[in-house]
Coordinates of C-alpha atoms in Angstrom, one line a residue:
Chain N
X4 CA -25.1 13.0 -78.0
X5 CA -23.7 12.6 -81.6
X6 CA -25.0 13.7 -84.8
X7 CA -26.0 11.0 -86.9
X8 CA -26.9 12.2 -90.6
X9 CA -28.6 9.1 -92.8
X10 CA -27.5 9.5 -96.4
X11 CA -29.9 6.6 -97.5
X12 CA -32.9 7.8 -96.2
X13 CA -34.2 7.9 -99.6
X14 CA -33.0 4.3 -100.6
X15 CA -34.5 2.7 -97.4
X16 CA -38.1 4.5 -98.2
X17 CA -38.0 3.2 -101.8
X18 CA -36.9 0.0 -99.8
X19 CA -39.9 0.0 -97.7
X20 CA -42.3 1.2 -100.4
X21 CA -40.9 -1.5 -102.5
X22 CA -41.7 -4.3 -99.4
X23 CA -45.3 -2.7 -98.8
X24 CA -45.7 -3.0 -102.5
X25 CA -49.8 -4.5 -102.5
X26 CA -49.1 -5.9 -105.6
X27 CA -46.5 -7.9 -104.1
X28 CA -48.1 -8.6 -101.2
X29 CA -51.2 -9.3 -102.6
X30 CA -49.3 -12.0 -105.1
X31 CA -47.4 -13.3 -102.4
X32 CA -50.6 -14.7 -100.6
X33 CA -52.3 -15.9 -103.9
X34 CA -49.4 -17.7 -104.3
X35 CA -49.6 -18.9 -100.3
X36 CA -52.7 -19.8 -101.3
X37 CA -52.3 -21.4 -104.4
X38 CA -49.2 -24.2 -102.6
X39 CA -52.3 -24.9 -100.1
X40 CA -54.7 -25.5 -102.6
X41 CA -52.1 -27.8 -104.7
X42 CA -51.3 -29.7 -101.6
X43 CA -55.1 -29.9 -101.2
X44 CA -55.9 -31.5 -104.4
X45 CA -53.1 -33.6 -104.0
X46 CA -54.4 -35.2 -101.1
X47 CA -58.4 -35.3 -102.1
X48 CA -56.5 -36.4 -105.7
X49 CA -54.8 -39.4 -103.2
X50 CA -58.3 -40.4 -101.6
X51 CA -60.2 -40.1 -105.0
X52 CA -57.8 -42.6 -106.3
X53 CA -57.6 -45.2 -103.8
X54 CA -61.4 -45.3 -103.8
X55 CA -61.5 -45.3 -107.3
X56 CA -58.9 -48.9 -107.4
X57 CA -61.5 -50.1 -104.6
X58 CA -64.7 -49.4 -106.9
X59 CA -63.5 -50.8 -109.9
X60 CA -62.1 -53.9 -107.4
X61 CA -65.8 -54.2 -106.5
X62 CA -66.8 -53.8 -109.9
X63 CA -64.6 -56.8 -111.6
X64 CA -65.4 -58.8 -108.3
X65 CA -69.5 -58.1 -109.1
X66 CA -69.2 -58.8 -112.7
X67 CA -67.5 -62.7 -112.0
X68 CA -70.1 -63.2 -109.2
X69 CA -72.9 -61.8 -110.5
X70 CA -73.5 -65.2 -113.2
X71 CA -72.6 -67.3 -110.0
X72 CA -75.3 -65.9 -108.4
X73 CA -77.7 -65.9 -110.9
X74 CA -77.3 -69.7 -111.3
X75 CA -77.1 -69.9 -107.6
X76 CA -80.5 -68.3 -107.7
X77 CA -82.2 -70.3 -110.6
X78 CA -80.7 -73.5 -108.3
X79 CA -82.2 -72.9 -105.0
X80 CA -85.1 -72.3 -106.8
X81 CA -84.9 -76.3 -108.6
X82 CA -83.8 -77.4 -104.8
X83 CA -86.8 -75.9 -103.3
X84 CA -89.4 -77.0 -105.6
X85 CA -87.8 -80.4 -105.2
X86 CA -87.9 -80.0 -101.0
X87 CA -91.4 -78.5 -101.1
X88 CA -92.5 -82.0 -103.7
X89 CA -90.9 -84.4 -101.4
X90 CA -92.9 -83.1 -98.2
X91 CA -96.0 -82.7 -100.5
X92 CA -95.3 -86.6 -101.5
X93 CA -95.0 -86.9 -97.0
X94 CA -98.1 -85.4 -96.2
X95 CA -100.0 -87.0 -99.4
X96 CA -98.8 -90.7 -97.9
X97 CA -98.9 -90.0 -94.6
X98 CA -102.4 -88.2 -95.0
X99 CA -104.1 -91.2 -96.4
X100 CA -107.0 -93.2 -95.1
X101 CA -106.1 -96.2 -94.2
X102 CA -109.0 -98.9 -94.6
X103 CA -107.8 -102.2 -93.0
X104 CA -108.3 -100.4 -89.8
X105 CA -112.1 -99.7 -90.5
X106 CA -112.7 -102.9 -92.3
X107 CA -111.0 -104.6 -88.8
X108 CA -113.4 -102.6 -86.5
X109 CA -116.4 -103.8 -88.5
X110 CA -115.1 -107.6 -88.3
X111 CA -115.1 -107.2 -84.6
X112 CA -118.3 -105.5 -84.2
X113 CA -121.0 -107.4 -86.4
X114 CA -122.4 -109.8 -84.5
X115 CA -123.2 -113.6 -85.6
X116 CA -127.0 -112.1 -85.9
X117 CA -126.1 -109.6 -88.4
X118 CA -125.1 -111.1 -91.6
X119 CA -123.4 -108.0 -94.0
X120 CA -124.5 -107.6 -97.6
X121 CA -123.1 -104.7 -98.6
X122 CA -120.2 -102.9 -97.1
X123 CA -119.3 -99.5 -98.9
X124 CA -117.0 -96.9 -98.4
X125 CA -116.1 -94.0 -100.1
X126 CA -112.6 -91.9 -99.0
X127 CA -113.0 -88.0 -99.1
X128 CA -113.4 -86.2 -102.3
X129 CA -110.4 -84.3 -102.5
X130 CA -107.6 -82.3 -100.1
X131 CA -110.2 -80.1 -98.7
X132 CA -113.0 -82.6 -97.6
X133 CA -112.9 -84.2 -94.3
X134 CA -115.3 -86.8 -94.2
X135 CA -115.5 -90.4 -95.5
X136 CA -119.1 -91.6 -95.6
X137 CA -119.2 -95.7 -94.9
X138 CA -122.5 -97.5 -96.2
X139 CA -123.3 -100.6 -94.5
X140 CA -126.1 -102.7 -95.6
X141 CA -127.2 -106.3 -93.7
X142 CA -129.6 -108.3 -92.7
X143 CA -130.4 -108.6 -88.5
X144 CA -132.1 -111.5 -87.4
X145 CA -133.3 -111.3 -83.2
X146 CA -136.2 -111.6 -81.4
X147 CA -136.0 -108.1 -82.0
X148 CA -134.6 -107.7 -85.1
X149 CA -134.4 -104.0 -84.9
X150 CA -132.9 -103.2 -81.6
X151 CA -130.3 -105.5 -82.8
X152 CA -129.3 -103.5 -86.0
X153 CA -129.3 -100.4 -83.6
X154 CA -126.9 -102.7 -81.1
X155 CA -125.0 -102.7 -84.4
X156 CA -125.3 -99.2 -85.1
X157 CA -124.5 -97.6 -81.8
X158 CA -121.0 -100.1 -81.5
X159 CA -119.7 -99.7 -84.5
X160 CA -120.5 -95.8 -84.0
X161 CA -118.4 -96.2 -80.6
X162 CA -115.4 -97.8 -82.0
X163 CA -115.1 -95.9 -85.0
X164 CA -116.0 -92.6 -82.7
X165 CA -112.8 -94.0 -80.7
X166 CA -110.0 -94.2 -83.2
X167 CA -111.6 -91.2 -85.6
X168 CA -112.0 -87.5 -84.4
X169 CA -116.0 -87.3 -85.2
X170 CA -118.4 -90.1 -86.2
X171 CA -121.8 -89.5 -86.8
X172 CA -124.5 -92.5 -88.3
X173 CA -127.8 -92.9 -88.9
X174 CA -130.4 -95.6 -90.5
X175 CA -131.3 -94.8 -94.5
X176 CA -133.2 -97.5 -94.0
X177 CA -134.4 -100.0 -91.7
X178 CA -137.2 -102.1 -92.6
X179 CA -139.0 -105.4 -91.0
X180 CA -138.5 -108.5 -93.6
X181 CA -141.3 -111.2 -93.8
X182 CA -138.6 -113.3 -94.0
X183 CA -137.6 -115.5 -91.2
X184 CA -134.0 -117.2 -90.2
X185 CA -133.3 -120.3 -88.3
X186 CA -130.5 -119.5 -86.0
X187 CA -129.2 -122.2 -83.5
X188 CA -132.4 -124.1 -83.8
X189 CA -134.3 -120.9 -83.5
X190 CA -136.6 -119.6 -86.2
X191 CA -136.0 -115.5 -85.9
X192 CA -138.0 -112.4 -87.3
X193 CA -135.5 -110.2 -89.4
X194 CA -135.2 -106.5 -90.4
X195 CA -132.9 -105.1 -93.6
X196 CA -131.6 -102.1 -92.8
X197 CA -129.0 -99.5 -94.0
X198 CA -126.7 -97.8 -92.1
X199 CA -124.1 -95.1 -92.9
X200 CA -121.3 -93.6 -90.9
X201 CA -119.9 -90.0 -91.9
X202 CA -116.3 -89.8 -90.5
X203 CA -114.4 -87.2 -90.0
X204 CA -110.7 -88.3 -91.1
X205 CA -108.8 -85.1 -91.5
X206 CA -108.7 -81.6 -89.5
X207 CA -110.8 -79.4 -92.1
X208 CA -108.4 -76.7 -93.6
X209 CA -108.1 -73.6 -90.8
X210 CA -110.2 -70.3 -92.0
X211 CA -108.6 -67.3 -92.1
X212 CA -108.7 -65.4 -89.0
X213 CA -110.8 -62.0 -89.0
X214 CA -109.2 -59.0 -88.3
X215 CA -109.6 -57.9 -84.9
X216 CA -112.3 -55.8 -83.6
X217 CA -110.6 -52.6 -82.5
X218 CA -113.6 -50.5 -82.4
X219 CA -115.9 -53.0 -80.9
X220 CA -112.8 -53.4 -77.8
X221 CA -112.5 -49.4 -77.8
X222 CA -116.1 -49.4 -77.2
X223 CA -116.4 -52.4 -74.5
X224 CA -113.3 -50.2 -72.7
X225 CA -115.2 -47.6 -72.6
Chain O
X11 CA -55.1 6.1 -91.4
X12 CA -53.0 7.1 -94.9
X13 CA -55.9 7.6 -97.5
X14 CA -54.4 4.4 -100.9
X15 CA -53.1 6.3 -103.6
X16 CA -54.8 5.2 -106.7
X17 CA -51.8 2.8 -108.2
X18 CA -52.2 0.9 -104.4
X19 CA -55.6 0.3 -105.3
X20 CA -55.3 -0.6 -108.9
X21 CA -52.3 -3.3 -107.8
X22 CA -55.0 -3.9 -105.0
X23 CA -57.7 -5.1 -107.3
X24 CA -55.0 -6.9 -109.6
X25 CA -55.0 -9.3 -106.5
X26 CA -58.4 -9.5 -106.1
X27 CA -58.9 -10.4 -109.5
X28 CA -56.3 -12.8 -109.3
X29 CA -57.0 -14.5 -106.4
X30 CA -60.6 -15.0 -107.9
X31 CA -59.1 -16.4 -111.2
X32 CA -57.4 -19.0 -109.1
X33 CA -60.3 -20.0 -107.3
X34 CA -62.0 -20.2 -109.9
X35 CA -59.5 -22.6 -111.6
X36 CA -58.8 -24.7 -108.7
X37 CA -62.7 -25.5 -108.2
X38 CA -63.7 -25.5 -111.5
X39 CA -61.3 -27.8 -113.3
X40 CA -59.1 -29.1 -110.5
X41 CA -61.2 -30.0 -107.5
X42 CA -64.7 -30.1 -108.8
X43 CA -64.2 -33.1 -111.1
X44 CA -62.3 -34.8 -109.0
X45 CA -64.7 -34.9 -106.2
X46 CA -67.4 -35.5 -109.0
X47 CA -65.8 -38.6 -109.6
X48 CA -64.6 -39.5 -106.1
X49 CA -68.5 -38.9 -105.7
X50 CA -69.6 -41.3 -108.0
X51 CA -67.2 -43.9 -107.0
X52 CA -68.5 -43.6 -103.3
X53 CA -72.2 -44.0 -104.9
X54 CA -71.0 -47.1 -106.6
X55 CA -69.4 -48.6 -104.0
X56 CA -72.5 -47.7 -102.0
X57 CA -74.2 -49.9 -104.5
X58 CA -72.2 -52.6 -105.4
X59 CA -71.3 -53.8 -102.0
X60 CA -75.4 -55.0 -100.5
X61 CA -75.1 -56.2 -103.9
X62 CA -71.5 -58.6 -103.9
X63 CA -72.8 -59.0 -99.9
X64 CA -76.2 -60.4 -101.0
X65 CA -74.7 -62.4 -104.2
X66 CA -72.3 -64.3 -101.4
X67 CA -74.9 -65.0 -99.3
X68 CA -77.0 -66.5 -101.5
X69 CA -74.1 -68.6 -103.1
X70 CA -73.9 -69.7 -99.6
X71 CA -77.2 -70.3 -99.2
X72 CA -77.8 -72.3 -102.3
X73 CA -74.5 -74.7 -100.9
X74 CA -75.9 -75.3 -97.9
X75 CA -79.3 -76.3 -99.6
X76 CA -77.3 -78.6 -102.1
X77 CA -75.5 -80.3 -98.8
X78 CA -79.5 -80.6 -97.2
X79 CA -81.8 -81.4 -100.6
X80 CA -80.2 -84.8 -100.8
X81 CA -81.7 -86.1 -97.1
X82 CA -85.5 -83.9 -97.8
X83 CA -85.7 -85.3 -101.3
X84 CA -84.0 -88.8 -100.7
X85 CA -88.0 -89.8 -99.6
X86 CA -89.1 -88.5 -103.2
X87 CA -86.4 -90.3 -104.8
X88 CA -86.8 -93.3 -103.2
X89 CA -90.4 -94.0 -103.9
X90 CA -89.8 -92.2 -107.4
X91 CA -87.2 -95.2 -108.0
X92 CA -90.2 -97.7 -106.8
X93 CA -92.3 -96.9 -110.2
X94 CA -91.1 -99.1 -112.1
X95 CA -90.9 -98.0 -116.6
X96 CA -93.0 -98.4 -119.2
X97 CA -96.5 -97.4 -119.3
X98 CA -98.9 -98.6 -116.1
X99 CA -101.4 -100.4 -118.1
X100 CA -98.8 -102.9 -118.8
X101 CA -97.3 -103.5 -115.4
X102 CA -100.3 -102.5 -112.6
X103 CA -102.3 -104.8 -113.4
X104 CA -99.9 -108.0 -113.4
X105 CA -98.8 -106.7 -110.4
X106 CA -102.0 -106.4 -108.8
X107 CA -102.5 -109.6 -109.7
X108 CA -99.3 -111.2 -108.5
X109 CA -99.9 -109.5 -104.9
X110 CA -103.7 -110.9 -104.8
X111 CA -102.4 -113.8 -105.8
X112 CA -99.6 -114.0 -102.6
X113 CA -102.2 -113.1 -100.2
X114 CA -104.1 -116.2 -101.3
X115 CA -106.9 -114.0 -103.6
X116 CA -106.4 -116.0 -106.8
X117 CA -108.6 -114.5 -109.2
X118 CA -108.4 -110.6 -109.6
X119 CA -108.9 -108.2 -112.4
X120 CA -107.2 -104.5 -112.9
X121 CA -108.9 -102.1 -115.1
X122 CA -108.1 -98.6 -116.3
X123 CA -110.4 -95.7 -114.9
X124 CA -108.8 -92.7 -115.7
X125 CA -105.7 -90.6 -116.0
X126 CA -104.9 -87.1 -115.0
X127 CA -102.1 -84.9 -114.2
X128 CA -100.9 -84.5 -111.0
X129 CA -99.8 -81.6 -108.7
X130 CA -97.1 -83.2 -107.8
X131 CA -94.5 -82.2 -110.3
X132 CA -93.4 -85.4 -112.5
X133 CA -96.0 -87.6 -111.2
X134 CA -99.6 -88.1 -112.9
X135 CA -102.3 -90.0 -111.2
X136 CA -104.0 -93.0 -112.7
X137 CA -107.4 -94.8 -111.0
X138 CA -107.5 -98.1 -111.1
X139 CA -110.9 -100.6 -110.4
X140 CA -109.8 -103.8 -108.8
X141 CA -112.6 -106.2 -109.1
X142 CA -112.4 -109.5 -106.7
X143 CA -115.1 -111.9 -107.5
X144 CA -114.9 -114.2 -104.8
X145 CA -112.7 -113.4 -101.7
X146 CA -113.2 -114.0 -98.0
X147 CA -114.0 -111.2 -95.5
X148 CA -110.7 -111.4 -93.7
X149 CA -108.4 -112.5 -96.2
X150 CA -109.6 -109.4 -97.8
X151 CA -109.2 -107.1 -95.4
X152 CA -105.3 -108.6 -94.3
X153 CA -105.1 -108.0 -98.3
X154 CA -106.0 -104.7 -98.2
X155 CA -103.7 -103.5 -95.2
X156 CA -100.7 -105.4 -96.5
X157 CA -101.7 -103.0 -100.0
X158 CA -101.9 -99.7 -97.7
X159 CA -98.6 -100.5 -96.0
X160 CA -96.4 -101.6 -99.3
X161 CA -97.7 -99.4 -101.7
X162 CA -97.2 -95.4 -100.5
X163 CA -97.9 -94.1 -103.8
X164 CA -101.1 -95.9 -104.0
X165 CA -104.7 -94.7 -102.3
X166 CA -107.7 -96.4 -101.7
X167 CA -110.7 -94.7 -102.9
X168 CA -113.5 -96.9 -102.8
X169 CA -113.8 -99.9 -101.0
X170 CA -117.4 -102.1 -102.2
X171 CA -117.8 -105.5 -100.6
X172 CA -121.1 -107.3 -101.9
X173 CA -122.0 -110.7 -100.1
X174 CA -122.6 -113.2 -102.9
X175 CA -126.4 -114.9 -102.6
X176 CA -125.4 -118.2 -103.6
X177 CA -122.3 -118.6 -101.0
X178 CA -122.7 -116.6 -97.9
X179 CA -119.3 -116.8 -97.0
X180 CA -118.0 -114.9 -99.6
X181 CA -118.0 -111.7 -101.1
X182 CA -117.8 -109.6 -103.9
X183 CA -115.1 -106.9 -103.7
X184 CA -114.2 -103.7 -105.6
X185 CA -111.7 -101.2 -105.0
X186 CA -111.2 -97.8 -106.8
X187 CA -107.7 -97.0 -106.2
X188 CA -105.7 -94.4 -107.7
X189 CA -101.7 -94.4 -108.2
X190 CA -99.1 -91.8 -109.2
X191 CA -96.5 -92.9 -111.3
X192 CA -94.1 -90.9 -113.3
X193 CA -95.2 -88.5 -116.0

């Protein structure tokens, strides 16, 4: 086996000392570190940007259509008041009470012993009442006067019942005259009465709905 | 193990304090206000983009309405353009009149009742009394619907027929009757 005799023995320690150096080891991975966190920023630095060009995109693009918007707004708002006028103008016209149609049911229900002096009528108040109150004053001339008013009464309550939702009449007044009429050769008795008709014309406005009874369900449960 | 020789550890904590200098840098002044503002770009765009999405929409919304009020408000406009101008007092009446008149009711006075506003925006309602002396029971009444049906924007209030004593077959009429017309 030969001899081998190494001259450098004390160049390759310093050598190795030199390569185990901390110091150089230490500031070789800060620097290690330091390239990652470079090509870290760069990237985040890459992403911040591009969102930054998008958010100040969406900033110009807000600013022009923000006053487009606003007069958009202030628009629909003009459009809708006009909508909401023309169906309140609908429902006021088409909400009416029409009177012909009365004033054709009473033509068609007095009788030729009836003779009319007074026919009144009066539409409801305002947008929340329902009825029409209808005042009709006359003279009845029958054997039995009376009976023939109430004739009169209970028709004209039956047709008007028939095209409105809820008639109701009664007599103010209804009153035997001394006063007689000569009718087809006959001399007849007569009576003066009043009558008046309350009509219901319109659907009275809905109330609003209690709350339900929870407790009073909880209880019936149990 | 070799126990570090005190040099090793001095060149040891030179790296430490090194390392922390650099992290401290890079977080401090490099990263940290860049992510700030990548932060408060993201909480921007967070914001503005409901917003732009909601500002379309409503543009949108508001063109479709334009296409649409013209049909919902052509009703408004039409009976609007019916009123004619000028102040009521000087054309209801005549025109009350005149339409009496055509349904064969020659005599007939208009008079003012009263005025008030209306809730109808641009419209104010005016009641009128119509006085007929002398007018037949059906004439009337054919009168009346012919009114009801040509005349949207006017309401019949009151309806009074009187007989008259000294001619049974006819009456007295009144009707309170109110009218909007433009304000």
């Amino acid at each position: 086996m030969p001899l081998h005799v190494n001259l450098y023995h004390e160049v390759q320690r310093q050598e190795q000392a030199r390569q185990r150096d901390p110091l150089r080891l230490g500031m070789l991975a800060v620097l290690i570190i330091a390239i990652g966190f470079v090509a870290n920023y760069f990237v985040v630095l890459g992403r911040a940007h591009s969102i930054s060009v998008r958010y100040s995109g969406l900033g110009d693009e807000w600013s022009t259509i923000e006053a487009k918007a606003k007069d958009a707004k202030a628009r629909q708002d003009e459009l809708d008041n006009e909508v909401k006028a023309s169906d309140a103008m609908v429902k006021t016209v088409e909400g009416r009470l029409y009177w012909a149609p009365i004033l054709d049911q009473i033509l068609k229900t007095v009788p030729r012993t009836v003779q009319l002096t007074h026919v009144g009528a009066d539409a409801p108040g305002d947008d929340t009442a329902t009825t029409s109150v209808l005042t009709i004053s006359g003279i009845s001339s029958a054997g039995e006067p009376r009976k023939e008013a109430e004739a009169l009464r209970i028709a004209l309550d039956t047709r008007l019942g028939a095209q409105f939702k809820h008639v109701t009449s009664v007599f103010k007044t209804l009153d035997d005259s001394d006063q007689f009429v000569v009718l087809d050769g006959l001399r007849l008795p007569t009576a003066n009465f009043t009558m008046e008709f309350q009509i219901q014309v319109r659907d009275p406005i809905a109330a609003a709905t209690p709350p339900p009874a929870h407790r009073a369900r909880t209880a019936e449960a149990e | 193990m070799k126990k570090l020789e005190q040099e090793q550890l001095k060149k040891i904590g030179i790296c430490v304090a090194a390392l922390a200098v650099l992290l401290y840098v890079y977080f401090a002044f490099l990263l940290g206000p860049l992510q700030d503002s990548e932060h408060k770009a993201v909480v921007g765009i967070a914001s503005l983009e409901p917003q732009i999405s909601g500002a379309k929409q409503q543009i949108t919304k508001t063109a479709q309405l334009e296409k649409q009020a013209p049909q919902a408000t052509a009703y408004l406009n039409s009976l609007r353009d019916t009123i004619p101008d000028g102040e009521p007092i000087a054309w209801f009446p005549p025109k009350m009149a005149s339409f009496f008149r055509s349904k064969g009711i020659e005599k007939c006075t208009t008079h003012l009742v009263s005025e008030s506003s209306d809730s109808m925006p641009g419209f104010r309602k005016i009641v009128w009394a119509v006085d007929v002396p002398k007018v037949e029971f059906v004439p009337l009444g054919l009168a009346i619907s012919s009114l009801e049906n040509n005349e949207p924007l006017l309401t019949i209030l009151n309806v009074s027929i009187d007989a008259i004593r000294e001619d049974a077959q006819y009456q007295h009429a009144t009707l309170i009757l109110s009218t909007l017309v433009k304000s």
